[in-house]
Every structure is written in C-alpha cells, then in structure tokens.
Coordinates of C-alpha atoms in Angstrom, one line a residue:
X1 CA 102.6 74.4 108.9
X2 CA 101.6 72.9 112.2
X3 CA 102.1 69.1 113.1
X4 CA 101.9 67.5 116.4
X5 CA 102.4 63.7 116.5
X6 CA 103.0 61.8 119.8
X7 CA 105.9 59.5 117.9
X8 CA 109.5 60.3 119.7
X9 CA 112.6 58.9 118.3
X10 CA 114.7 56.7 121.0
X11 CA 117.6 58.9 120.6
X12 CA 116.1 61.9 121.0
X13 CA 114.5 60.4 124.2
X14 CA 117.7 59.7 125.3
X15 CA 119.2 63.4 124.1
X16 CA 116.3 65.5 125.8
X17 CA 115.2 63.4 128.6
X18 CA 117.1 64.5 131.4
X19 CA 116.4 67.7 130.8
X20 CA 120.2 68.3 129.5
X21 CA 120.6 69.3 126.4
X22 CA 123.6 67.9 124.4
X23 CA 125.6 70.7 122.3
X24 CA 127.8 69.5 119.8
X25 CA 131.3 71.6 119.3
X26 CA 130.9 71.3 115.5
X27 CA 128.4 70.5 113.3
X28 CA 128.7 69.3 110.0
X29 CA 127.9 70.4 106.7
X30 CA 124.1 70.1 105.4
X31 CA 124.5 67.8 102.7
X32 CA 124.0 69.1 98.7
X33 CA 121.2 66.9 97.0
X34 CA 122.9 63.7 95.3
X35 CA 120.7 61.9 93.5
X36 CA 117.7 60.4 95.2
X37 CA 119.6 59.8 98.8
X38 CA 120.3 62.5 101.0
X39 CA 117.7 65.5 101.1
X40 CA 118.8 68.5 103.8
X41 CA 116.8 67.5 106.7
X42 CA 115.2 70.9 108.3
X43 CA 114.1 71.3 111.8
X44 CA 110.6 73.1 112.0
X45 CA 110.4 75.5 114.6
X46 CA 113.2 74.0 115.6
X47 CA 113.1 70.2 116.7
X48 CA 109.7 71.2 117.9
X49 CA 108.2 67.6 118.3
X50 CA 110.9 67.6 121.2
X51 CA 110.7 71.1 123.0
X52 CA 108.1 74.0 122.3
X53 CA 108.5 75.7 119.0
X54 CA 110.2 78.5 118.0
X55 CA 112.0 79.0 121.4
X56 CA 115.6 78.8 122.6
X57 CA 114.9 75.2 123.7
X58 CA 114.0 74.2 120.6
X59 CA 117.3 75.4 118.8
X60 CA 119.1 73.9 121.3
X61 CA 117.3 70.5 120.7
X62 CA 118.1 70.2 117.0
X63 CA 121.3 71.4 117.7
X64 CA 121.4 68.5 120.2
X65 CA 120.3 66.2 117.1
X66 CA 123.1 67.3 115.1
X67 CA 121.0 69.0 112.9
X68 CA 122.4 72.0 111.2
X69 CA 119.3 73.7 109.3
X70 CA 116.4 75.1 111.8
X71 CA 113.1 77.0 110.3
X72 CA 111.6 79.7 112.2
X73 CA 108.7 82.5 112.1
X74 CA 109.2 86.3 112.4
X75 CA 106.3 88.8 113.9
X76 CA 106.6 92.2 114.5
X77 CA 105.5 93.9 118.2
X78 CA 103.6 97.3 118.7
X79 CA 106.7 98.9 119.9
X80 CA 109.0 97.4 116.5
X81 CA 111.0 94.5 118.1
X82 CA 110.8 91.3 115.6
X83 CA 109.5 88.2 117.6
X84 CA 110.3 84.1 116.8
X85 CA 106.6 82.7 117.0
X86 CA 104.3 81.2 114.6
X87 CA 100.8 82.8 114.9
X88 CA 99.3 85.8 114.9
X89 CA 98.1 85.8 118.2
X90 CA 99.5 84.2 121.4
X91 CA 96.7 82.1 123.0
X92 CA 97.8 79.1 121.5
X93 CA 101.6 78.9 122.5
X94 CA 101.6 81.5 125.7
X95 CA 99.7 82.0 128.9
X96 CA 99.0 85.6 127.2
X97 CA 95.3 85.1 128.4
X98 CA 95.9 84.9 131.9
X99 CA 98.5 87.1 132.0
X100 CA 97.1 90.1 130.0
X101 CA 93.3 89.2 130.4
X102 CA 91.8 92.1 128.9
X103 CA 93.7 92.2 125.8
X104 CA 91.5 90.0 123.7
X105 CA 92.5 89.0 120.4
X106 CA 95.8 88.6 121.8
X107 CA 97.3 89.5 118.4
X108 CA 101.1 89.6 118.6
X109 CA 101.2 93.0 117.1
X110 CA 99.2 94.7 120.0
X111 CA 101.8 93.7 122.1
X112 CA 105.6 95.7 123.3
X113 CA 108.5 93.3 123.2
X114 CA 108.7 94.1 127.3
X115 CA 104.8 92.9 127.8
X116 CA 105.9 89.5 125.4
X117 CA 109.1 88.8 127.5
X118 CA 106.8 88.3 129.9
X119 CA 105.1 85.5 129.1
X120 CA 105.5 81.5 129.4
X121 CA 106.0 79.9 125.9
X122 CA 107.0 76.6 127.1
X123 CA 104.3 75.4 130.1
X124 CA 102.0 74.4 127.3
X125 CA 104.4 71.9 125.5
X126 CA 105.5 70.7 129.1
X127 CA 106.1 71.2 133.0
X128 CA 109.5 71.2 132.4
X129 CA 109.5 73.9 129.7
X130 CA 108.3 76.4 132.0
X131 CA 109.4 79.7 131.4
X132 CA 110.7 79.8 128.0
X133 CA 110.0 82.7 126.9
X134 CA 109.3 84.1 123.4
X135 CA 112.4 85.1 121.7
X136 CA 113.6 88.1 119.6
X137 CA 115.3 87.4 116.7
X138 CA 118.2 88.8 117.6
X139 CA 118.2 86.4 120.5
X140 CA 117.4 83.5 118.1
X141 CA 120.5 84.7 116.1
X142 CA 122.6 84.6 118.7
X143 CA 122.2 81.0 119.6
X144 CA 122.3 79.8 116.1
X145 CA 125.1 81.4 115.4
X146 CA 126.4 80.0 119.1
X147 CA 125.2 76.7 118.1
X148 CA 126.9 77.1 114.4
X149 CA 123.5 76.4 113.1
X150 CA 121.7 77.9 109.6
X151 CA 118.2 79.4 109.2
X152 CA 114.8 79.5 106.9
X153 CA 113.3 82.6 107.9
X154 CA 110.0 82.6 107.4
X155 CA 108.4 85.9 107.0
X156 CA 104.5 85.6 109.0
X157 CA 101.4 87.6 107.9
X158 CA 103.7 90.2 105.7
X159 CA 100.7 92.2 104.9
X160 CA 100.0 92.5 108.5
X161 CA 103.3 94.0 109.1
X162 CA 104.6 96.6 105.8
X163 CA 108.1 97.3 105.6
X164 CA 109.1 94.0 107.6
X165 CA 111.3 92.7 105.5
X166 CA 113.5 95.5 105.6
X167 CA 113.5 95.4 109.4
X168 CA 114.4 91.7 109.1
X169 CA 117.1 92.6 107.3
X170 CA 118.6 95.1 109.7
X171 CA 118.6 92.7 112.2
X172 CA 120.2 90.6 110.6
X173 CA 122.9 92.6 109.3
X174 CA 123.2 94.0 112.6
X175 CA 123.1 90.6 114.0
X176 CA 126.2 89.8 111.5
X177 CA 123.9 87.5 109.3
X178 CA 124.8 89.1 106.1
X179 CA 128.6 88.7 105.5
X180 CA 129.6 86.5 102.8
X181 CA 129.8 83.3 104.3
X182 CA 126.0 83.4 106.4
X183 CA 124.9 84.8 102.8
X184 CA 126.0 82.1 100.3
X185 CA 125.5 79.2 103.2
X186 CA 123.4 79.5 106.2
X187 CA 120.3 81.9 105.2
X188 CA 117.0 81.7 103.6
X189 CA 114.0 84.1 104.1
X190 CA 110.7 82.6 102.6
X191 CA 106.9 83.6 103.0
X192 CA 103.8 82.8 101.9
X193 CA 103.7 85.8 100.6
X194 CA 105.2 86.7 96.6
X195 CA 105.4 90.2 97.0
X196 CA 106.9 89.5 100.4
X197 CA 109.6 87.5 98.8
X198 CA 109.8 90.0 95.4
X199 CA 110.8 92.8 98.2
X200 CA 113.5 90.7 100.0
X201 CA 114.9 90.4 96.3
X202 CA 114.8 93.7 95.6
X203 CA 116.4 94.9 99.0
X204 CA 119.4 92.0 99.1
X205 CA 119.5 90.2 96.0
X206 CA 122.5 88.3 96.9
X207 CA 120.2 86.5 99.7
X208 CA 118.8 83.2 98.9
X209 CA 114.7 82.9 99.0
X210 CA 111.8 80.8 98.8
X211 CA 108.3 80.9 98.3
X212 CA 105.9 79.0 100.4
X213 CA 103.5 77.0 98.6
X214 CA 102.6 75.0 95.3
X215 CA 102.1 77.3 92.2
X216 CA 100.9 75.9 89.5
X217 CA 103.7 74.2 86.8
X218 CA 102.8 77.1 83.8
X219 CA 103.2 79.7 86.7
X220 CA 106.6 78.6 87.8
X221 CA 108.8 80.8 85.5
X222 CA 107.1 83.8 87.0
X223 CA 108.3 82.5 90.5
X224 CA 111.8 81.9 89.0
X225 CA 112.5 85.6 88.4
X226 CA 112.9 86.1 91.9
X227 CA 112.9 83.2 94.1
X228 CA 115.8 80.5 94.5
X229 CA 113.5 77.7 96.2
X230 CA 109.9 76.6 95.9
X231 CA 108.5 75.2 99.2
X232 CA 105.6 73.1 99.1
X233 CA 103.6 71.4 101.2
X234 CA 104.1 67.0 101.2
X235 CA 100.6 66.8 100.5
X236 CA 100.8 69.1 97.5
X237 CA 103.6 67.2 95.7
X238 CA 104.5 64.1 93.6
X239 CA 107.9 63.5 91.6
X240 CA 106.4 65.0 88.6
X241 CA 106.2 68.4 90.0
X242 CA 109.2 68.2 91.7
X243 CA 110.9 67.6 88.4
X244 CA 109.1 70.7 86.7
X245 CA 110.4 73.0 89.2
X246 CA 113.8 71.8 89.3
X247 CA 114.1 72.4 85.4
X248 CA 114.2 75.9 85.9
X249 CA 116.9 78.3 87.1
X250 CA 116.3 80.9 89.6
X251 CA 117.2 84.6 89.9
X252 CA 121.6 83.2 90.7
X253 CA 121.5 81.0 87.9
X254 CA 121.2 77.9 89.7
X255 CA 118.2 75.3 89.4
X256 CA 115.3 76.2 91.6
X257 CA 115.2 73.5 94.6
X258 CA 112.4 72.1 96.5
X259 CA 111.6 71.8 100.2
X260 CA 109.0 70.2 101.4
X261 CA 107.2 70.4 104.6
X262 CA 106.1 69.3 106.8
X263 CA 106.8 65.4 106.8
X264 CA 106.9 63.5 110.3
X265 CA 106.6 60.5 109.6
X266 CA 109.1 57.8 108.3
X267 CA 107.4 56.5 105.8
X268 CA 106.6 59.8 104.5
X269 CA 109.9 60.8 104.7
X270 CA 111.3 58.3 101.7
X271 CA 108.3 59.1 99.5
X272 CA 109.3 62.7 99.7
X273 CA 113.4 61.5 99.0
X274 CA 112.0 59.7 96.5
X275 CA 110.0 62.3 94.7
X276 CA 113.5 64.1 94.6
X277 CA 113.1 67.0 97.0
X278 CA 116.2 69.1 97.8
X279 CA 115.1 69.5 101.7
X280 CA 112.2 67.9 104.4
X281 CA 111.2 70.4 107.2
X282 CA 110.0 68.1 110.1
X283 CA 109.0 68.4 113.9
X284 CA 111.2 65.4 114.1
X285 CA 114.8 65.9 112.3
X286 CA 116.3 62.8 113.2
X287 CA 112.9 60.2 112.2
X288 CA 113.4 61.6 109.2
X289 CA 117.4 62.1 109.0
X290 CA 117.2 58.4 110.1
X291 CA 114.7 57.3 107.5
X292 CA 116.3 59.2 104.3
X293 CA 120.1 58.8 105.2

C-alpha cells in the first residue's frame, strides 16, 4: 500500500510549511456513510504525502488536517517491543545501512527497540524531518490519543511474527485502547492476513476488524464470520462489488463496510465515493476530503 505522488494540496502547504504544525483542540466526528456523499476519509501512514510515514510527524500532520482516522503498520523487534513502520526491513525509510552496516538484510525483527530508536526515519522524506525517529506503538498511542485521533491497525508480516496479535492487544489495553468508548469508536486492527484477523476475533471479539484485500464475491460469507470490514485495494473494485460485500452482515450484526485504499488522486477519489465505499485511505486526506465532501 505504498503511493508517492508529488501533488500537495494548498492548504496543506500552508499547514506544514513552516515547519509548525497546527493542532486542533477538538476534532470532529468521522462521518457514518450517507448515501453516496461522505466516505470516512483515512490518513495512510498518517498524512504521509506531507511528512514521512508512520512517524510522530505524520500523526501530527493529519491531525493538523483535521483528520480524525490515521492507518498505521505494527512490527515486532528482536527484544519484543512493537514498532510503527511499514516494511520488513528498514533500508527504505531509515539510515539503518549506514548506521548498522553489517547487519544486512536489515530486517526489522533482527533489531532491539534501543538499536531502532536510534535511527533517522525522517532525512529521507526531507532535511527538515531529520531525526524522526521510528516509533513504538505505545508512543504512537499516546499522540493519538493526545491528538483525539482513531486508528486502523494494520497487523505487518503476521506469520513473520506468531503470537503478535496478542502482544498488540496488551499494548493496547495497557495503553488504555480497549475501554468501551476506543472499542465501539476509534479502533480497527486489519491484516493481510485471515488467520491474523480470525485470531484478533477470537482474543477480543468486541474489537472491530478488517481484512486486507479483494476476496472473491462467493468467498465473502466466509470472511463475514469474523471480520467487520473488507478492505480492498481502488484498483481491485467497482460499485458492483462494493454492493456484494455490503449485503452481508459481519460477526456484530452490522453490514460489512468497505475501505478502499489507497486513492490520491481527486478524480479517483469521486469514483471510489461513487462506487459507494464506506472509507478512502490516502497519502493526502484533505485532496480527497476536499474532492468527496
């Protein structure tokens, strides 16, 4: 789910610009589905078209967008800690080469949590992101919850990591992510993976899922028995099989809804209203917030 386009928004050039980020007392309410007009607009990574992704920054810059939902990635480290990053390995979004040389692949899982918070996450999106670092989850927690912000947890590489969904859970509970209101309102965790998904179910059933991808239409009641929300990519979609999946009812008796990802473009952005999604995750919240409003 990686998209990089060099289209910025005025208003987020004026937001970010200066370097200052904007922050919102209170934010409002992601907007139910009605009809064909308002689809939850969901920031990838965060706003990652405006600050690198899945760092501190990039909460803060939807937040500074007024955007309510972010998406984020969970890895696991040698020593346990769970990690806010999108691949497996860290050449692509760290200087992990340079400063651990010797430690080719790179893979995030050979790594401590102490050896990651050493690392630059933000040089490579821009000069003046140097030094963001990779965050925990528990640190990502902590400034959604500052910011008042909900999340789509994605769960990364499940096989890659067994028994991670259980560990995402305690941080979260620990974290204070599984009260009543975070529970019915502010968190999904999705993967890629069924199984992964099947476990969360059977660990918290009250929690809302999803399932990355595009199962095919006769395999969707299968899905339905244990996740809330099936996730497919734009390219994937039309309004036909957005209409077959929100026929059914998931696992809390409610229709199964549809987020799409990941749509950057305007034009894009009504096709996707249009083909009745429930939610748009985008690298740019407000071009599409603006587009499908």
């Amino acid at each position: 789910m990686f998209v990089r386009t060099a289209t910025a928004s005025t208003t987020a050039a004026a937001l970010l610009g200066a370097g200052a980020l904007l922050l919102p007392a209170d934010l409002p309410e992601a907007p139910e589905r009605q009809g064909q007009d308002a689809p939850v607009v969901v920031a990838h990574r965060g706003a990652s078209g405006y600050a690198p992704e899945n760092t501190l920054a990039a909460v803060d810059a939807a937040d500074a967008l007024g955007i309510a939902w972010v998406e984020n990635d969970v890895h696991r480290t040698r020593d346990g800690v769970l990690v806010v990053l999108h691949d497996t390995d860290l050449k692509r979004t760290t200087d992990a080469e340079q400063v651990f040389p010797d430690r080719a692949p790179w893979a995030v899982k050979d790594f401590t949590a102490a050896e990651l918070a050493k690392l630059d996450a933000g040089s490579w999106f821009g000069a003046r992101f140097t030094g963001a670092r990779v965050p925990t989850l528990t640190q990502f927690l902590h400034r959604m919850e500052r910011n008042r912000q909900k999340l789509l947890l994605e769960i990364k590489s499940p096989a890659t990591y067994p028994g991670i969904e259980r560990d995402i859970i305690r941080v979260l509970g620990r974290s204070g992510w599984l009260d009543r209101s975070h529970v019915r309102s502010r968190l999904v965790i999705q993967s890629f993976g069924a199984d992964s998904v099947k476990e969360v179910h059977s660990l918290r059933p009250d929690i809302t899922t999803g399932f990355l991808g595009t199962p095919a239409v006769a395999d969707l009641p299968s899905y339905a028995a244990f996740t809330d929300q099936i996730n497919p990519s734009y390219a994937t979609i039309g309004a036909d099989y957005v209409a077959a999946v929100q026929r059914l009812k998931g696992p809390h008796g409610k229709r199964l809804r549809v987020n799409t990802w990941t749509v950057n473009k305007a034009a894009d952005a009504v096709k996707a209203r249009d083909y009745g999604v429930d939610g748009i995750i985008t690298n740019f919240p407000d071009v599409v917030r603006d587009a499908t409003s």
